[in-house]
Amino acid sequence: MKKLILMTVTFTAIFACTPHQERASQVEVNKHDVVVENIMNRRSIRKYTDKKVSKEQLQTIMECAINASSASNLQSWQVRVIQNPGILSKFRAVNEKAVYDASTVIVVAQDTEKMYSSFDCGLLTQNILLAAESMGLGTCVVGSVPHILKDPRAADVLETLDLPENYEVIVGICLGYKDESPDAKPRDPEKVKYIE
């Protein structure tokens, strides 16, 4: 009887472990595929539905954002997440296409006193784009946002952002639920050279 119980336990352990190990290696493969697929599928989205991005989604995206690498871990960025319709309409009053019809706009500011702050902000921005894509949300990086915020008509918006004195807005990011599925634009692989 003891032999039978021992054999049963042994076979159960063998069969239980094998699928688990296969699943573990499958998860590793899938993680790689998911990251690459996420990067390759992301597009600039300029049309959004009126569905609002949830606070929980925004918190996850921001957690991913601030976990970006930064020079000497200085985290030389300031981020403002805007969902207030009144503020968004002020952006649109200065430039109709500035934030499209996105329900959320993220403003990223760099520390003008830190040499690598613009790079840090770029890494943070990419994390935002990819985190949003992983949730099925669309994004569009808007380079005109800093110029819009310098317009006198947007003075109160800039004030609302409450940025420290040594910070300046470097970029805006539209965020929302996609209402279009644009094709990828061509990329030039010749810009990459392999030196062996």
mmCIF file with all atom_site columns, C-alpha atoms in Angstrom:
data_model
loop_
_atom_site.group_PDB
_atom_site.id
_atom_site.type_symbol
_atom_site.label_atom_id
_atom_site.label_alt_id
_atom_site.label_comp_id
_atom_site.label_asym_id
_atom_site.label_entity_id
_atom_site.label_seq_id
_atom_site.pdbx_PDB_ins_code
_atom_site.Cartn_x
_atom_site.Cartn_y
_atom_site.Cartn_z
_atom_site.occupancy
_atom_site.B_iso_or_equiv
_atom_site.pdbx_formal_charge
_atom_site.auth_seq_id
_atom_site.auth_comp_id
_atom_site.auth_asym_id
_atom_site.auth_atom_id
_atom_site.pdbx_PDB_model_num
ATOM 1   C CA . MET A 1 1   ? 0.000   0.000  0.000   1.00 0.00 ? 1   MET A CA 1
ATOM 2   C CA . LYS A 1 2   ? 2.867   2.347  0.922   1.00 0.00 ? 2   LYS A CA 1
ATOM 3   C CA . LYS A 1 3   ? 4.484   1.625  -2.462  1.00 0.00 ? 3   LYS A CA 1
ATOM 4   C CA . LEU A 1 4   ? 1.250   2.462  -4.285  1.00 0.00 ? 4   LEU A CA 1
ATOM 5   C CA . ILE A 1 5   ? 0.893   5.772  -2.416  1.00 0.00 ? 5   ILE A CA 1
ATOM 6   C CA . LEU A 1 6   ? 4.554   6.631  -3.074  1.00 0.00 ? 6   LEU A CA 1
ATOM 7   C CA . MET A 1 7   ? 4.172   5.833  -6.814  1.00 0.00 ? 7   MET A CA 1
ATOM 8   C CA . THR A 1 8   ? 0.984   7.910  -7.015  1.00 0.00 ? 8   THR A CA 1
ATOM 9   C CA . VAL A 1 9   ? 2.679   10.901 -5.333  1.00 0.00 ? 9   VAL A CA 1
ATOM 10  C CA . THR A 1 10  ? 5.738   10.568 -7.622  1.00 0.00 ? 10  THR A CA 1
ATOM 11  C CA . PHE A 1 11  ? 3.699   10.397 -10.843 1.00 0.00 ? 11  PHE A CA 1
ATOM 12  C CA . THR A 1 12  ? 1.492   13.265 -9.690  1.00 0.00 ? 12  THR A CA 1
ATOM 13  C CA . ALA A 1 13  ? 4.579   15.378 -8.981  1.00 0.00 ? 13  ALA A CA 1
ATOM 14  C CA . ILE A 1 14  ? 6.119   14.566 -12.372 1.00 0.00 ? 14  ILE A CA 1
ATOM 15  C CA . PHE A 1 15  ? 2.964   15.339 -14.328 1.00 0.00 ? 15  PHE A CA 1
ATOM 16  C CA . ALA A 1 16  ? 2.180   18.426 -12.249 1.00 0.00 ? 16  ALA A CA 1
ATOM 17  C CA . CYS A 1 17  ? 5.672   19.873 -12.766 1.00 0.00 ? 17  CYS A CA 1
ATOM 18  C CA . THR A 1 18  ? 5.977   19.286 -16.479 1.00 0.00 ? 18  THR A CA 1
ATOM 19  C CA . PRO A 1 19  ? 3.048   21.410 -17.619 1.00 0.00 ? 19  PRO A CA 1
ATOM 20  C CA . HIS A 1 20  ? 4.037   24.102 -15.101 1.00 0.00 ? 20  HIS A CA 1
ATOM 21  C CA . GLN A 1 21  ? 7.576   24.248 -16.537 1.00 0.00 ? 21  GLN A CA 1
ATOM 22  C CA . GLU A 1 22  ? 6.169   24.349 -20.058 1.00 0.00 ? 22  GLU A CA 1
ATOM 23  C CA . ARG A 1 23  ? 3.793   27.125 -19.016 1.00 0.00 ? 23  ARG A CA 1
ATOM 24  C CA . ALA A 1 24  ? 6.664   29.053 -17.390 1.00 0.00 ? 24  ALA A CA 1
ATOM 25  C CA . SER A 1 25  ? 8.785   28.888 -20.540 1.00 0.00 ? 25  SER A CA 1
ATOM 26  C CA . GLN A 1 26  ? 5.720   29.763 -22.630 1.00 0.00 ? 26  GLN A CA 1
ATOM 27  C CA . VAL A 1 27  ? 5.129   32.832 -20.429 1.00 0.00 ? 27  VAL A CA 1
ATOM 28  C CA . GLU A 1 28  ? 8.744   33.927 -21.020 1.00 0.00 ? 28  GLU A CA 1
ATOM 29  C CA . VAL A 1 29  ? 8.299   33.595 -24.779 1.00 0.00 ? 29  VAL A CA 1
ATOM 30  C CA . ASN A 1 30  ? 4.951   35.375 -24.661 1.00 0.00 ? 30  ASN A CA 1
ATOM 31  C CA . LYS A 1 31  ? 6.398   38.252 -22.596 1.00 0.00 ? 31  LYS A CA 1
ATOM 32  C CA . HIS A 1 32  ? 8.911   38.899 -25.359 1.00 0.00 ? 32  HIS A CA 1
ATOM 33  C CA . ASP A 1 33  ? 6.257   38.626 -28.057 1.00 0.00 ? 33  ASP A CA 1
ATOM 34  C CA . VAL A 1 34  ? 3.897   40.951 -26.186 1.00 0.00 ? 34  VAL A CA 1
ATOM 35  C CA . VAL A 1 35  ? 6.529   43.674 -25.747 1.00 0.00 ? 35  VAL A CA 1
ATOM 36  C CA . VAL A 1 36  ? 7.631   43.534 -29.380 1.00 0.00 ? 36  VAL A CA 1
ATOM 37  C CA . GLU A 1 37  ? 4.038   43.365 -30.628 1.00 0.00 ? 37  GLU A CA 1
ATOM 38  C CA . ASN A 1 38  ? 3.101   46.323 -28.425 1.00 0.00 ? 38  ASN A CA 1
ATOM 39  C CA . ILE A 1 39  ? 5.928   48.428 -29.893 1.00 0.00 ? 39  ILE A CA 1
ATOM 40  C CA . MET A 1 40  ? 5.173   47.413 -33.483 1.00 0.00 ? 40  MET A CA 1
ATOM 41  C CA . ASN A 1 41  ? 1.396   47.980 -33.176 1.00 0.00 ? 41  ASN A CA 1
ATOM 42  C CA . ARG A 1 42  ? 1.486   51.424 -31.578 1.00 0.00 ? 42  ARG A CA 1
ATOM 43  C CA . ARG A 1 43  ? 0.339   54.273 -33.844 1.00 0.00 ? 43  ARG A CA 1
ATOM 44  C CA . SER A 1 44  ? -0.315  57.984 -33.415 1.00 0.00 ? 44  SER A CA 1
ATOM 45  C CA . ILE A 1 45  ? -4.061  58.285 -32.874 1.00 0.00 ? 45  ILE A CA 1
ATOM 46  C CA . ARG A 1 46  ? -5.840  61.516 -33.768 1.00 0.00 ? 46  ARG A CA 1
ATOM 47  C CA . LYS A 1 47  ? -9.459  60.379 -33.431 1.00 0.00 ? 47  LYS A CA 1
ATOM 48  C CA . TYR A 1 48  ? -10.897 59.311 -30.091 1.00 0.00 ? 48  TYR A CA 1
ATOM 49  C CA . THR A 1 49  ? -14.247 58.168 -28.746 1.00 0.00 ? 49  THR A CA 1
ATOM 50  C CA . ASP A 1 50  ? -15.861 60.190 -25.967 1.00 0.00 ? 50  ASP A CA 1
ATOM 51  C CA . LYS A 1 51  ? -15.245 57.413 -23.404 1.00 0.00 ? 51  LYS A CA 1
ATOM 52  C CA . LYS A 1 52  ? -13.108 58.704 -20.551 1.00 0.00 ? 52  LYS A CA 1
ATOM 53  C CA . VAL A 1 53  ? -9.917  56.970 -19.400 1.00 0.00 ? 53  VAL A CA 1
ATOM 54  C CA . SER A 1 54  ? -10.396 55.738 -15.824 1.00 0.00 ? 54  SER A CA 1
ATOM 55  C CA . LYS A 1 55  ? -8.410  56.913 -12.791 1.00 0.00 ? 55  LYS A CA 1
ATOM 56  C CA . GLU A 1 56  ? -7.138  53.351 -12.312 1.00 0.00 ? 56  GLU A CA 1
ATOM 57  C CA . GLN A 1 57  ? -5.818  53.237 -15.882 1.00 0.00 ? 57  GLN A CA 1
ATOM 58  C CA . LEU A 1 58  ? -4.182  56.644 -15.458 1.00 0.00 ? 58  LEU A CA 1
ATOM 59  C CA . GLN A 1 59  ? -2.531  55.574 -12.211 1.00 0.00 ? 59  GLN A CA 1
ATOM 60  C CA . THR A 1 60  ? -1.073  52.484 -13.878 1.00 0.00 ? 60  THR A CA 1
ATOM 61  C CA . ILE A 1 61  ? 0.158   54.522 -16.848 1.00 0.00 ? 61  ILE A CA 1
ATOM 62  C CA . MET A 1 62  ? 1.740   57.093 -14.525 1.00 0.00 ? 62  MET A CA 1
ATOM 63  C CA . GLU A 1 63  ? 3.391   54.359 -12.475 1.00 0.00 ? 63  GLU A CA 1
ATOM 64  C CA . CYS A 1 64  ? 4.925   53.025 -15.700 1.00 0.00 ? 64  CYS A CA 1
ATOM 65  C CA . ALA A 1 65  ? 5.905   56.575 -16.680 1.00 0.00 ? 65  ALA A CA 1
ATOM 66  C CA . ILE A 1 66  ? 7.845   57.405 -13.526 1.00 0.00 ? 66  ILE A CA 1
ATOM 67  C CA . ASN A 1 67  ? 9.595   54.041 -13.648 1.00 0.00 ? 67  ASN A CA 1
ATOM 68  C CA . ALA A 1 68  ? 11.432  55.158 -16.784 1.00 0.00 ? 68  ALA A CA 1
ATOM 69  C CA . SER A 1 69  ? 15.209  55.404 -16.578 1.00 0.00 ? 69  SER A CA 1
ATOM 70  C CA . SER A 1 70  ? 16.617  58.826 -15.787 1.00 0.00 ? 70  SER A CA 1
ATOM 71  C CA . ALA A 1 71  ? 20.147  60.204 -15.564 1.00 0.00 ? 71  ALA A CA 1
ATOM 72  C CA . SER A 1 72  ? 21.517  59.613 -12.038 1.00 0.00 ? 72  SER A CA 1
ATOM 73  C CA . ASN A 1 73  ? 17.916  58.750 -11.092 1.00 0.00 ? 73  ASN A CA 1
ATOM 74  C CA . LEU A 1 74  ? 17.188  62.489 -10.818 1.00 0.00 ? 74  LEU A CA 1
ATOM 75  C CA . GLN A 1 75  ? 13.717  61.978 -12.333 1.00 0.00 ? 75  GLN A CA 1
ATOM 76  C CA . SER A 1 76  ? 14.000  65.458 -13.794 1.00 0.00 ? 76  SER A CA 1
ATOM 77  C CA . TRP A 1 77  ? 10.423  65.683 -15.019 1.00 0.00 ? 77  TRP A CA 1
ATOM 78  C CA . GLN A 1 78  ? 7.081   67.070 -13.972 1.00 0.00 ? 78  GLN A CA 1
ATOM 79  C CA . VAL A 1 79  ? 3.884   65.517 -15.324 1.00 0.00 ? 79  VAL A CA 1
ATOM 80  C CA . ARG A 1 80  ? 0.363   66.917 -15.365 1.00 0.00 ? 80  ARG A CA 1
ATOM 81  C CA . VAL A 1 81  ? -2.646  64.783 -16.314 1.00 0.00 ? 81  VAL A CA 1
ATOM 82  C CA . ILE A 1 82  ? -5.558  66.890 -17.567 1.00 0.00 ? 82  ILE A CA 1
ATOM 83  C CA . GLN A 1 83  ? -9.112  65.607 -17.962 1.00 0.00 ? 83  GLN A CA 1
ATOM 84  C CA . ASN A 1 84  ? -10.916 68.862 -17.165 1.00 0.00 ? 84  ASN A CA 1
ATOM 85  C CA . PRO A 1 85  ? -13.061 69.701 -20.245 1.00 0.00 ? 85  PRO A CA 1
ATOM 86  C CA . GLY A 1 86  ? -12.757 73.451 -19.618 1.00 0.00 ? 86  GLY A CA 1
ATOM 87  C CA . ILE A 1 87  ? -8.968  73.338 -19.693 1.00 0.00 ? 87  ILE A CA 1
ATOM 88  C CA . LEU A 1 88  ? -8.952  71.086 -22.774 1.00 0.00 ? 88  LEU A CA 1
ATOM 89  C CA . SER A 1 89  ? -11.255 73.511 -24.584 1.00 0.00 ? 89  SER A CA 1
ATOM 90  C CA . LYS A 1 90  ? -8.737  76.304 -23.900 1.00 0.00 ? 90  LYS A CA 1
ATOM 91  C CA . PHE A 1 91  ? -6.060  74.266 -25.670 1.00 0.00 ? 91  PHE A CA 1
ATOM 92  C CA . ARG A 1 92  ? -8.436  73.893 -28.619 1.00 0.00 ? 92  ARG A CA 1
ATOM 93  C CA . ALA A 1 93  ? -9.264  77.606 -28.599 1.00 0.00 ? 93  ALA A CA 1
ATOM 94  C CA . VAL A 1 94  ? -5.603  78.395 -29.305 1.00 0.00 ? 94  VAL A CA 1
ATOM 95  C CA . ASN A 1 95  ? -5.109  75.561 -31.796 1.00 0.00 ? 95  ASN A CA 1
ATOM 96  C CA . GLU A 1 96  ? -8.106  73.503 -32.906 1.00 0.00 ? 96  GLU A CA 1
ATOM 97  C CA . LYS A 1 97  ? -6.022  70.396 -33.636 1.00 0.00 ? 97  LYS A CA 1
ATOM 98  C CA . ALA A 1 98  ? -3.715  70.749 -30.636 1.00 0.00 ? 98  ALA A CA 1
ATOM 99  C CA . VAL A 1 99  ? -5.244  67.978 -28.566 1.00 0.00 ? 99  VAL A CA 1
ATOM 100 C CA . TYR A 1 100 ? -7.704  66.615 -31.139 1.00 0.00 ? 100 TYR A CA 1
ATOM 101 C CA . ASP A 1 101 ? -10.776 65.232 -29.378 1.00 0.00 ? 101 ASP A CA 1
ATOM 102 C CA . ALA A 1 102 ? -8.853  63.345 -26.686 1.00 0.00 ? 102 ALA A CA 1
ATOM 103 C CA . SER A 1 103 ? -10.503 63.181 -23.270 1.00 0.00 ? 103 SER A CA 1
ATOM 104 C CA . THR A 1 104 ? -7.118  63.261 -21.544 1.00 0.00 ? 104 THR A CA 1
ATOM 105 C CA . VAL A 1 105 ? -3.981  65.280 -22.191 1.00 0.00 ? 105 VAL A CA 1
ATOM 106 C CA . ILE A 1 106 ? -0.701  64.623 -20.415 1.00 0.00 ? 106 ILE A CA 1
ATOM 107 C CA . VAL A 1 107 ? 1.769   67.491 -20.236 1.00 0.00 ? 107 VAL A CA 1
ATOM 108 C CA . VAL A 1 108 ? 5.445   66.675 -19.655 1.00 0.00 ? 108 VAL A CA 1
ATOM 109 C CA . ALA A 1 109 ? 7.863   69.350 -18.440 1.00 0.00 ? 109 ALA A CA 1
ATOM 110 C CA . GLN A 1 110 ? 11.650  69.237 -18.254 1.00 0.00 ? 110 GLN A CA 1
ATOM 111 C CA . ASP A 1 111 ? 14.005  70.645 -15.648 1.00 0.00 ? 111 ASP A CA 1
ATOM 112 C CA . THR A 1 112 ? 15.939  73.406 -17.447 1.00 0.00 ? 112 THR A CA 1
ATOM 113 C CA . GLU A 1 113 ? 18.754  73.093 -14.893 1.00 0.00 ? 113 GLU A CA 1
ATOM 114 C CA . LYS A 1 114 ? 19.484  69.430 -15.621 1.00 0.00 ? 114 LYS A CA 1
ATOM 115 C CA . MET A 1 115 ? 21.562  68.605 -18.699 1.00 0.00 ? 115 MET A CA 1
ATOM 116 C CA . TYR A 1 116 ? 19.828  65.335 -19.557 1.00 0.00 ? 116 TYR A CA 1
ATOM 117 C CA . SER A 1 117 ? 16.288  66.258 -18.601 1.00 0.00 ? 117 SER A CA 1
ATOM 118 C CA . SER A 1 118 ? 15.004  66.246 -22.188 1.00 0.00 ? 118 SER A CA 1
ATOM 119 C CA . PHE A 1 119 ? 16.276  62.655 -22.583 1.00 0.00 ? 119 PHE A CA 1
ATOM 120 C CA . ASP A 1 120 ? 14.676  61.673 -19.275 1.00 0.00 ? 120 ASP A CA 1
ATOM 121 C CA . CYS A 1 121 ? 11.375  63.160 -20.429 1.00 0.00 ? 121 CYS A CA 1
ATOM 122 C CA . GLY A 1 122 ? 11.664  61.272 -23.723 1.00 0.00 ? 122 GLY A CA 1
ATOM 123 C CA . LEU A 1 123 ? 12.063  57.966 -21.906 1.00 0.00 ? 123 LEU A CA 1
ATOM 124 C CA . LEU A 1 124 ? 9.130   58.779 -19.621 1.00 0.00 ? 124 LEU A CA 1
ATOM 125 C CA . THR A 1 125 ? 7.018   59.701 -22.662 1.00 0.00 ? 125 THR A CA 1
ATOM 126 C CA . GLN A 1 126 ? 7.776   56.407 -24.414 1.00 0.00 ? 126 GLN A CA 1
ATOM 127 C CA . ASN A 1 127 ? 6.737   54.487 -21.289 1.00 0.00 ? 127 ASN A CA 1
ATOM 128 C CA . ILE A 1 128 ? 3.419   56.368 -21.338 1.00 0.00 ? 128 ILE A CA 1
ATOM 129 C CA . LEU A 1 129 ? 2.846   55.518 -25.005 1.00 0.00 ? 129 LEU A CA 1
ATOM 130 C CA . LEU A 1 130 ? 3.596   51.823 -24.576 1.00 0.00 ? 130 LEU A CA 1
ATOM 131 C CA . ALA A 1 131 ? 1.679   51.431 -21.309 1.00 0.00 ? 131 ALA A CA 1
ATOM 132 C CA . ALA A 1 132 ? -1.373  53.030 -22.941 1.00 0.00 ? 132 ALA A CA 1
ATOM 133 C CA . GLU A 1 133 ? -1.048  50.790 -26.005 1.00 0.00 ? 133 GLU A CA 1
ATOM 134 C CA . SER A 1 134 ? -0.941  47.703 -23.765 1.00 0.00 ? 134 SER A CA 1
ATOM 135 C CA . MET A 1 135 ? -4.360  48.746 -22.419 1.00 0.00 ? 135 MET A CA 1
ATOM 136 C CA . GLY A 1 136 ? -5.828  49.282 -25.881 1.00 0.00 ? 136 GLY A CA 1
ATOM 137 C CA . LEU A 1 137 ? -5.686  53.070 -25.490 1.00 0.00 ? 137 LEU A CA 1
ATOM 138 C CA . GLY A 1 138 ? -4.508  55.466 -28.179 1.00 0.00 ? 138 GLY A CA 1
ATOM 139 C CA . THR A 1 139 ? -1.911  58.208 -27.854 1.00 0.00 ? 139 THR A CA 1
ATOM 140 C CA . CYS A 1 140 ? -0.454  60.990 -29.938 1.00 0.00 ? 140 CYS A CA 1
ATOM 141 C CA . VAL A 1 141 ? 2.614   63.031 -29.049 1.00 0.00 ? 141 VAL A CA 1
ATOM 142 C CA . VAL A 1 142 ? 1.887   66.705 -29.723 1.00 0.00 ? 142 VAL A CA 1
ATOM 143 C CA . GLY A 1 143 ? 4.950   68.901 -30.132 1.00 0.00 ? 143 GLY A CA 1
ATOM 144 C CA . SER A 1 144 ? 2.908   72.094 -30.448 1.00 0.00 ? 144 SER A CA 1
ATOM 145 C CA . VAL A 1 145 ? 1.703   72.024 -26.816 1.00 0.00 ? 145 VAL A CA 1
ATOM 146 C CA . PRO A 1 146 ? 4.696   74.041 -25.491 1.00 0.00 ? 146 PRO A CA 1
ATOM 147 C CA . HIS A 1 147 ? 3.988   76.768 -28.104 1.00 0.00 ? 147 HIS A CA 1
ATOM 148 C CA . ILE A 1 148 ? 0.283   76.776 -27.284 1.00 0.00 ? 148 ILE A CA 1
ATOM 149 C CA . LEU A 1 149 ? 1.058   77.302 -23.600 1.00 0.00 ? 149 LEU A CA 1
ATOM 150 C CA . LYS A 1 150 ? 3.177   80.352 -24.478 1.00 0.00 ? 150 LYS A CA 1
ATOM 151 C CA . ASP A 1 151 ? 0.190   81.955 -26.185 1.00 0.00 ? 151 ASP A CA 1
ATOM 152 C CA . PRO A 1 152 ? -1.409  84.680 -23.990 1.00 0.00 ? 152 PRO A CA 1
ATOM 153 C CA . ARG A 1 153 ? -4.812  82.990 -24.475 1.00 0.00 ? 153 ARG A CA 1
ATOM 154 C CA . ALA A 1 154 ? -3.472  79.946 -22.606 1.00 0.00 ? 154 ALA A CA 1
ATOM 155 C CA . ALA A 1 155 ? -1.818  81.870 -19.754 1.00 0.00 ? 155 ALA A CA 1
ATOM 156 C CA . ASP A 1 156 ? -4.313  80.612 -17.175 1.00 0.00 ? 156 ASP A CA 1
ATOM 157 C CA . VAL A 1 157 ? -3.790  77.005 -18.361 1.00 0.00 ? 157 VAL A CA 1
ATOM 158 C CA . LEU A 1 158 ? -0.049  77.329 -17.810 1.00 0.00 ? 158 LEU A CA 1
ATOM 159 C CA . GLU A 1 159 ? -0.733  78.785 -14.374 1.00 0.00 ? 159 GLU A CA 1
ATOM 160 C CA . THR A 1 160 ? -3.047  75.870 -13.560 1.00 0.00 ? 160 THR A CA 1
ATOM 161 C CA . LEU A 1 161 ? -0.212  73.432 -14.308 1.00 0.00 ? 161 LEU A CA 1
ATOM 162 C CA . ASP A 1 162 ? 1.637   74.917 -11.322 1.00 0.00 ? 162 ASP A CA 1
ATOM 163 C CA . LEU A 1 163 ? 5.109   73.975 -12.558 1.00 0.00 ? 163 LEU A CA 1
ATOM 164 C CA . PRO A 1 164 ? 8.222   74.808 -10.531 1.00 0.00 ? 164 PRO A CA 1
ATOM 165 C CA . GLU A 1 165 ? 10.073  77.882 -11.828 1.00 0.00 ? 165 GLU A CA 1
ATOM 166 C CA . ASN A 1 166 ? 12.935  75.949 -13.413 1.00 0.00 ? 166 ASN A CA 1
ATOM 167 C CA . TYR A 1 167 ? 10.608  73.701 -15.452 1.00 0.00 ? 167 TYR A CA 1
ATOM 168 C CA . GLU A 1 168 ? 9.321   74.209 -18.980 1.00 0.00 ? 168 GLU A CA 1
ATOM 169 C CA . VAL A 1 169 ? 6.786   72.192 -20.946 1.00 0.00 ? 169 VAL A CA 1
ATOM 170 C CA . ILE A 1 170 ? 8.524   69.990 -23.505 1.00 0.00 ? 170 ILE A CA 1
ATOM 171 C CA . VAL A 1 171 ? 5.646   67.943 -24.975 1.00 0.00 ? 171 VAL A CA 1
ATOM 172 C CA . GLY A 1 172 ? 1.968   67.052 -24.711 1.00 0.00 ? 172 GLY A CA 1
ATOM 173 C CA . ILE A 1 173 ? 0.420   63.615 -25.143 1.00 0.00 ? 173 ILE A CA 1
ATOM 174 C CA . CYS A 1 174 ? -3.185  63.002 -26.207 1.00 0.00 ? 174 CYS A CA 1
ATOM 175 C CA . LEU A 1 175 ? -4.673  59.916 -24.580 1.00 0.00 ? 175 LEU A CA 1
ATOM 176 C CA . GLY A 1 176 ? -7.996  58.189 -25.041 1.00 0.00 ? 176 GLY A CA 1
ATOM 177 C CA . TYR A 1 177 ? -9.977  55.350 -26.552 1.00 0.00 ? 177 TYR A CA 1
ATOM 178 C CA . LYS A 1 178 ? -9.130  54.878 -30.234 1.00 0.00 ? 178 LYS A CA 1
ATOM 179 C CA . ASP A 1 179 ? -11.644 55.781 -32.902 1.00 0.00 ? 179 ASP A CA 1
ATOM 180 C CA . GLU A 1 180 ? -9.357  54.930 -35.820 1.00 0.00 ? 180 GLU A CA 1
ATOM 181 C CA . SER A 1 181 ? -6.845  52.261 -36.803 1.00 0.00 ? 181 SER A CA 1
ATOM 182 C CA . PRO A 1 182 ? -4.233  53.885 -39.050 1.00 0.00 ? 182 PRO A CA 1
ATOM 183 C CA . ASP A 1 183 ? -1.722  51.785 -40.967 1.00 0.00 ? 183 ASP A CA 1
ATOM 184 C CA . ALA A 1 184 ? 1.944   51.992 -40.087 1.00 0.00 ? 184 ALA A CA 1
ATOM 185 C CA . LYS A 1 185 ? 3.934   54.567 -41.991 1.00 0.00 ? 185 LYS A CA 1
ATOM 186 C CA . PRO A 1 186 ? 7.067   53.356 -43.753 1.00 0.00 ? 186 PRO A CA 1
ATOM 187 C CA . ARG A 1 187 ? 10.334  53.277 -41.814 1.00 0.00 ? 187 ARG A CA 1
ATOM 188 C CA . ASP A 1 188 ? 13.812  53.542 -43.286 1.00 0.00 ? 188 ASP A CA 1
ATOM 189 C CA . PRO A 1 189 ? 15.952  50.584 -42.169 1.00 0.00 ? 189 PRO A CA 1
ATOM 190 C CA . GLU A 1 190 ? 18.936  52.134 -43.980 1.00 0.00 ? 190 GLU A CA 1
ATOM 191 C CA . LYS A 1 191 ? 19.273  54.569 -41.087 1.00 0.00 ? 191 LYS A CA 1
ATOM 192 C CA . VAL A 1 192 ? 20.522  51.680 -38.972 1.00 0.00 ? 192 VAL A CA 1
ATOM 193 C CA . LYS A 1 193 ? 24.110  50.504 -39.555 1.00 0.00 ? 193 LYS A CA 1
ATOM 194 C CA . TYR A 1 194 ? 25.641  47.439 -37.923 1.00 0.00 ? 194 TYR A CA 1
ATOM 195 C CA . ILE A 1 195 ? 29.315  47.832 -37.081 1.00 0.00 ? 195 ILE A CA 1
ATOM 196 C CA . GLU A 1 196 ? 31.072  44.525 -36.473 1.00 0.00 ? 196 GLU A CA 1
#
